[in-house]
Every structure is written in structure tokens, then in C-alpha cells.
Tab-separated table of C-alpha atoms in Angstrom:
chain	number	residue	atom	x	y	z
X	12	UNK	CA	28.423	8.401	-4.161
X	13	UNK	CA	26.571	8.854	-0.822
X	14	UNK	CA	23.688	7.398	0.001
X	15	UNK	CA	20.678	9.608	-1.864
X	16	UNK	CA	17.069	9.745	-0.647
X	17	UNK	CA	14.546	11.762	-2.424
X	18	UNK	CA	10.944	11.754	-0.691
X	19	UNK	CA	7.990	12.485	-2.886
X	20	UNK	CA	5.434	13.929	-0.899
X	21	UNK	CA	2.624	16.403	-0.378
X	22	UNK	CA	4.296	17.670	2.725
X	23	UNK	CA	7.884	18.463	1.938
X	24	UNK	CA	7.793	20.813	4.702
X	25	UNK	CA	7.980	17.612	7.030
X	26	UNK	CA	11.466	16.934	6.099
X	27	UNK	CA	14.322	16.488	7.285
X	28	UNK	CA	12.425	16.584	10.527
X	29	UNK	CA	13.769	14.442	12.915
X	30	UNK	CA	16.728	13.129	10.731
X	31	UNK	CA	18.360	16.690	10.864
X	32	UNK	CA	19.445	16.143	14.682
X	33	UNK	CA	21.506	13.617	15.736
X	34	UNK	CA	23.477	11.659	14.268
X	35	UNK	CA	21.284	11.556	10.856
X	36	UNK	CA	21.521	15.203	11.263
X	37	UNK	CA	25.067	15.767	11.400
X	38	UNK	CA	25.659	12.774	8.989
X	39	UNK	CA	23.793	15.023	6.596
X	40	UNK	CA	25.326	18.127	6.851
X	41	UNK	CA	29.126	16.174	6.647
X	42	UNK	CA	27.237	14.786	3.395
X	43	UNK	CA	27.409	11.114	4.370
X	44	UNK	CA	24.265	10.717	2.543
X	45	UNK	CA	21.634	13.482	1.111
X	46	UNK	CA	17.660	14.534	1.283
X	47	UNK	CA	15.821	16.003	-1.596
X	48	UNK	CA	12.057	16.178	-1.269
X	49	UNK	CA	9.426	16.560	-4.802
X	50	UNK	CA	6.094	18.179	-3.935
X	51	UNK	CA	3.756	15.741	-5.976
X	52	UNK	CA	1.100	18.509	-6.386
X	53	UNK	CA	3.695	19.697	-8.911
X	54	UNK	CA	3.111	17.062	-11.088
X	55	UNK	CA	-0.923	17.568	-11.263
X	56	UNK	CA	-2.086	18.740	-14.587
X	57	UNK	CA	-5.599	20.661	-13.937
X	58	UNK	CA	-6.015	24.426	-12.305
X	59	UNK	CA	-6.811	22.958	-9.633
X	60	UNK	CA	-3.579	20.932	-9.118
X	61	UNK	CA	-5.718	18.140	-8.280
X	62	UNK	CA	-3.849	14.904	-7.156
X	63	UNK	CA	-6.518	12.507	-5.776
X	64	UNK	CA	-9.946	11.417	-7.068
X	65	UNK	CA	-13.015	9.460	-5.661
X	66	UNK	CA	-12.533	5.618	-5.076
X	67	UNK	CA	-13.704	3.780	-8.374
X	68	UNK	CA	-16.660	1.575	-6.881
X	69	UNK	CA	-17.753	4.263	-4.472
X	70	UNK	CA	-17.027	4.681	-0.718
X	71	UNK	CA	-15.323	7.011	1.668
X	72	UNK	CA	-12.280	9.371	1.232
X	73	UNK	CA	-10.078	9.919	-1.970
X	74	UNK	CA	-7.462	8.083	-3.606
X	75	UNK	CA	-3.943	9.107	-5.295
X	76	UNK	CA	-4.121	9.393	-8.811
X	77	UNK	CA	-2.087	6.762	-10.465
X	78	UNK	CA	-1.054	9.423	-13.654
X	79	UNK	CA	0.118	12.021	-11.328
X	80	UNK	CA	2.355	9.738	-9.081
X	81	UNK	CA	3.823	8.150	-12.137
X	82	UNK	CA	5.075	11.463	-13.952
X	83	UNK	CA	6.192	12.114	-10.307
X	84	UNK	CA	8.418	9.041	-10.108
X	85	UNK	CA	9.594	9.349	-13.703
X	86	UNK	CA	10.701	12.714	-12.829
X	87	UNK	CA	13.179	10.922	-10.453
X	88	UNK	CA	13.394	7.258	-11.383
X	89	UNK	CA	17.415	6.590	-11.617
X	90	UNK	CA	17.933	3.092	-10.613
X	91	UNK	CA	17.569	3.527	-7.108
X	92	UNK	CA	15.134	1.126	-5.467
X	93	UNK	CA	11.471	2.936	-5.110
X	94	UNK	CA	9.297	2.297	-2.354
X	95	UNK	CA	5.673	3.204	-1.174
X	96	UNK	CA	4.723	3.693	2.166
X	97	UNK	CA	1.483	1.836	2.524
X	98	UNK	CA	-0.146	-0.453	5.620
X	99	UNK	CA	-0.749	-2.588	2.413
X	100	UNK	CA	2.820	-3.258	2.276
X	101	UNK	CA	5.232	-5.806	3.350
X	102	UNK	CA	6.683	-5.152	6.854
X	103	UNK	CA	9.977	-3.487	7.187
X	104	UNK	CA	12.799	-5.243	8.355
X	105	UNK	CA	16.489	-5.156	9.671
X	106	UNK	CA	17.621	-7.140	6.902
X	107	UNK	CA	15.949	-4.862	4.040
X	108	UNK	CA	16.991	-1.874	5.772
X	109	UNK	CA	20.777	-3.052	5.721
X	110	UNK	CA	20.380	-3.713	2.230
X	111	UNK	CA	19.331	-0.708	1.158
X	112	UNK	CA	22.124	1.164	3.073
X	113	UNK	CA	24.637	-0.873	1.339
X	114	UNK	CA	23.389	0.254	-1.800
X	115	UNK	CA	22.901	3.933	-3.315
X	116	UNK	CA	19.747	4.807	-1.737
X	117	UNK	CA	15.918	5.080	-2.254
X	118	UNK	CA	13.193	7.001	-3.483
X	119	UNK	CA	10.461	6.820	-1.189
X	120	UNK	CA	6.924	7.793	-2.076
X	121	UNK	CA	4.539	8.660	0.493
X	122	UNK	CA	0.767	8.015	0.601
X	123	UNK	CA	-2.229	9.753	1.780
X	124	UNK	CA	-5.864	9.687	2.546
X	125	UNK	CA	-7.063	5.793	1.170
X	126	UNK	CA	-3.697	5.413	-0.426
X	127	UNK	CA	-3.078	4.625	-3.946
X	128	UNK	CA	-4.653	4.094	-7.028
X	129	UNK	CA	-3.525	-0.326	-7.881
X	130	UNK	CA	-2.373	0.595	-11.194
X	131	UNK	CA	0.742	2.678	-10.219
X	132	UNK	CA	2.028	-0.549	-8.630
X	133	UNK	CA	1.193	-2.535	-11.962
X	134	UNK	CA	3.114	0.011	-14.068
X	135	UNK	CA	5.882	1.051	-12.259
X	136	UNK	CA	8.454	-0.924	-10.176
X	137	UNK	CA	7.803	0.051	-6.643
X	138	UNK	CA	7.768	-2.173	-3.514
X	139	UNK	CA	5.300	-1.296	-0.839
X	140	UNK	CA	6.443	-1.333	2.565
X	141	UNK	CA	5.104	-1.047	5.625
X	142	UNK	CA	6.629	-0.115	9.432
X	143	UNK	CA	3.764	-1.659	11.432
X	144	UNK	CA	-0.010	-3.192	11.603
X	145	UNK	CA	-1.512	0.329	12.028
X	146	UNK	CA	-2.610	3.347	10.251
X	147	UNK	CA	-0.911	6.738	10.103
X	148	UNK	CA	-2.488	9.508	8.494
X	149	UNK	CA	0.082	9.241	5.526
X	150	UNK	CA	3.630	8.034	4.409
X	151	UNK	CA	5.642	10.381	5.996
X	152	UNK	CA	6.298	9.493	9.417
X	153	UNK	CA	7.108	5.926	7.409
X	154	UNK	CA	9.649	7.097	5.481
X	155	UNK	CA	11.240	8.990	8.312
X	156	UNK	CA	11.673	5.927	10.068
X	157	UNK	CA	12.715	3.892	7.023
X	158	UNK	CA	15.385	6.669	6.915
X	159	UNK	CA	16.415	7.167	9.867
X	160	UNK	CA	17.384	3.281	10.185
X	161	UNK	CA	18.934	3.329	6.903
X	162	UNK	CA	21.308	6.317	7.599
X	163	UNK	CA	22.503	4.713	11.334
X	164	UNK	CA	23.708	2.054	9.254
X	165	UNK	CA	25.910	3.911	6.713
X	166	UNK	CA	29.256	4.217	7.281
X	167	UNK	CA	30.606	6.919	9.827
X	168	UNK	CA	27.573	7.595	11.032
X	169	UNK	CA	27.501	5.546	14.284
X	170	UNK	CA	30.773	6.187	16.889
X	171	UNK	CA	31.627	2.603	16.811
X	172	UNK	CA	31.889	-0.121	14.074
X	173	UNK	CA	30.372	-2.494	16.483
X	174	UNK	CA	27.351	-0.066	17.772
X	175	UNK	CA	24.893	-1.959	15.629
X	176	UNK	CA	25.752	-5.468	15.644
X	177	UNK	CA	24.444	-6.563	18.746
X	178	UNK	CA	21.221	-4.780	18.716
X	179	UNK	CA	17.611	-5.773	18.502
X	180	UNK	CA	16.817	-7.350	15.233
X	181	UNK	CA	20.621	-7.949	13.822
X	182	UNK	CA	20.683	-11.551	14.741
X	183	UNK	CA	16.520	-11.799	14.673
X	184	UNK	CA	16.247	-11.532	18.475
X	185	UNK	CA	15.587	-8.686	20.973
X	186	UNK	CA	18.671	-6.938	22.463
X	187	UNK	CA	19.706	-8.058	26.040
X	188	UNK	CA	18.957	-5.903	28.816
X	189	UNK	CA	21.521	-2.813	29.410
X	190	UNK	CA	22.246	-1.189	32.650
X	191	UNK	CA	24.229	1.362	33.840
X	192	UNK	CA	25.806	3.732	37.181
X	193	UNK	CA	24.634	3.609	39.770
X	194	UNK	CA	24.877	0.162	40.795
X	195	UNK	CA	22.273	0.211	43.145
X	196	UNK	CA	19.281	2.399	42.259
X	197	UNK	CA	15.925	2.543	44.575
X	198	UNK	CA	16.899	-1.072	45.965
X	199	UNK	CA	17.613	-2.603	42.981
X	200	UNK	CA	20.738	-3.652	41.643
X	201	UNK	CA	22.782	-4.319	38.525
X	202	UNK	CA	22.863	-8.140	37.814
X	203	UNK	CA	26.027	-9.551	39.753
X	204	UNK	CA	27.637	-10.953	36.474
X	205	UNK	CA	27.502	-8.050	34.382
X	206	UNK	CA	29.706	-6.359	37.154
X	207	UNK	CA	31.779	-9.711	37.563
X	208	UNK	CA	34.412	-8.892	34.729
X	209	UNK	CA	34.086	-12.331	33.474
X	210	UNK	CA	33.654	-11.730	29.615
X	211	UNK	CA	32.244	-15.282	29.195
X	212	UNK	CA	30.165	-15.349	31.752
X	213	UNK	CA	28.786	-11.973	30.478
X	214	UNK	CA	28.492	-13.199	26.947
X	215	UNK	CA	26.519	-16.101	28.046
X	216	UNK	CA	24.333	-14.024	30.413
X	217	UNK	CA	23.682	-11.715	27.065
X	218	UNK	CA	22.933	-14.214	25.419
X	219	UNK	CA	20.514	-16.293	27.264
X	220	UNK	CA	18.569	-13.438	28.071
X	221	UNK	CA	18.462	-11.865	24.714
X	222	UNK	CA	16.839	-15.567	23.485
X	223	UNK	CA	14.295	-15.951	26.801
X	224	UNK	CA	13.132	-11.936	25.976
X	225	UNK	CA	12.700	-12.834	22.680
X	226	UNK	CA	10.671	-16.352	23.411
X	227	UNK	CA	8.492	-13.887	26.330
X	228	UNK	CA	7.722	-10.788	23.738
X	229	UNK	CA	8.081	-11.187	20.700
X	230	UNK	CA	7.194	-15.271	19.996
X	231	UNK	CA	6.872	-14.433	16.515
X	232	UNK	CA	10.639	-13.402	15.993
X	233	UNK	CA	11.515	-16.768	18.341
X	234	UNK	CA	9.571	-19.052	15.851
X	235	UNK	CA	11.287	-17.399	12.677
X	236	UNK	CA	14.994	-17.783	14.616
X	237	UNK	CA	14.476	-21.250	15.822
X	238	UNK	CA	13.466	-21.939	12.591
X	239	UNK	CA	16.291	-20.666	10.531
X	240	UNK	CA	18.928	-22.387	13.000
X	241	UNK	CA	16.885	-25.713	11.969
X	242	UNK	CA	17.228	-25.384	8.374
X	243	UNK	CA	21.019	-23.916	8.482
X	244	UNK	CA	23.832	-26.705	7.541
X	245	UNK	CA	25.265	-26.283	10.603
X	246	UNK	CA	21.996	-26.523	12.645
X	247	UNK	CA	20.899	-29.635	10.508
X	248	UNK	CA	24.565	-31.524	12.009
X	249	UNK	CA	23.721	-30.427	15.472
X	250	UNK	CA	20.377	-32.520	14.620
X	251	UNK	CA	22.202	-35.394	13.443
X	252	UNK	CA	24.408	-35.391	16.246
X	253	UNK	CA	22.109	-35.285	18.656
X	254	UNK	CA	20.007	-38.670	17.213
X	255	UNK	CA	23.192	-40.456	17.361
X	256	UNK	CA	23.701	-39.871	21.126
């Protein structure tokens, strides 16, 4: 079965949006994955089709109601993981994306206003997910990011099987810098090693730049990378060997 995505949103017209273009759009037309939207407002029970109410305890804004959202979720629940896009969620990682892409798909709940009634997460198995430390107008943009990251990993979507292997975050590091023709542009030349044809030197240069750029631009990633390497069996063996010398 293809990867199946279901989006619960107050703005279904935002989809597929950019997911209907480029690689994701072609894969959608080729039925390598599917996309459905559910209008949350259809599950409101009053004549005004209300989906939110004022915050308990006072405060600005409105909160999405648990009863309406639960009814919407229950209408599509089929065993696929349910994710709620919210800045209170766990940061999305490439490892989580890869796990999702290997599964049957996902049900994605898009937040709005001041967020969700917390009882929804107590009553249903929902994974809160964030795409960054900032606040958007709603979860729809986050859902687009999440699905784009997943779809590009599906079999047959990217042109070459190795296209995604060396990209940023796949190894826990940033990707090395890329260059292409012309060889010289505004007095700046492509590094000599990349024009040498020496594949071993090129691989070593790329590894070195990946590590140095990660240390410089993303020290948080570098720290996790180093910790993971030290804690691995091979890393522990290397450390022991080093103490013997």
C-alpha cells in the first residue's frame, strides 16, 4: 500500500499546495502516496459550527475543543501514527521522518489559535511535533514540511537511490558544501580537490568539511554526534586502544 497522509485542518484548501509540485507532486500523480484532507469544522455539533472556545482560567485567544477534534480523529483512525503540529511538541528529526516514511503513512492534526485542549492528548494516542522554535499562524505549514520530508524518502520518488544518503542530518552532521560549473565565477574557483578526480581525497575533504561546518554552524548537532560516536561499541574500542598507546 502507498504511503497515505490524512490532514485534519480548518483550511483544507491549503493542500496539496507545494506538495502538488516537483517530486512530491509527480509521486502523488503516480499514486506512490496519497493525500486526503478532513475539515475539522464538519465535526462541530452546534449551529454555529464552533471548533474553539475561550481558555479556561482566562487569557487571550481561543483554544481548539477536545470533543470536536476527537470526533474528527476518530473518523479517520486506522492504526497510522497520529501527529499534532504544535510548538509544544518534540522537534522533528530526520530519524523520525525516516521511520514515518517506512510506515503506512500518518494522520496529521493542524493546530490553530492558542492550541489544543490538553485533554485531547490524555485521551488519544497523539504525538506532538514541532518543526522549530518559533510560532506560526497554524499547523498547516508544519504539516507541509513534515510530509515533504517523508515523501521524498519513499521508493522511486528521488531519481537516484543514493540521492538522500549524504544529505544534511542523515549522518547526524550537516552536508558538505556543493559546487558546480563554471569552474571560476567572480574570481572564485571550485576547490582543487573537487577537480582532482581523486575519489579518496574528495571523500576525505567532504568528510572534513561536513565535520568542521557542523562544529561551526550547529554545535548542538556536533555535540550529539560526538556523544553518539563515543558511546558506540566501535567508539569505545577506539578509546580503549588510544589509552593503550
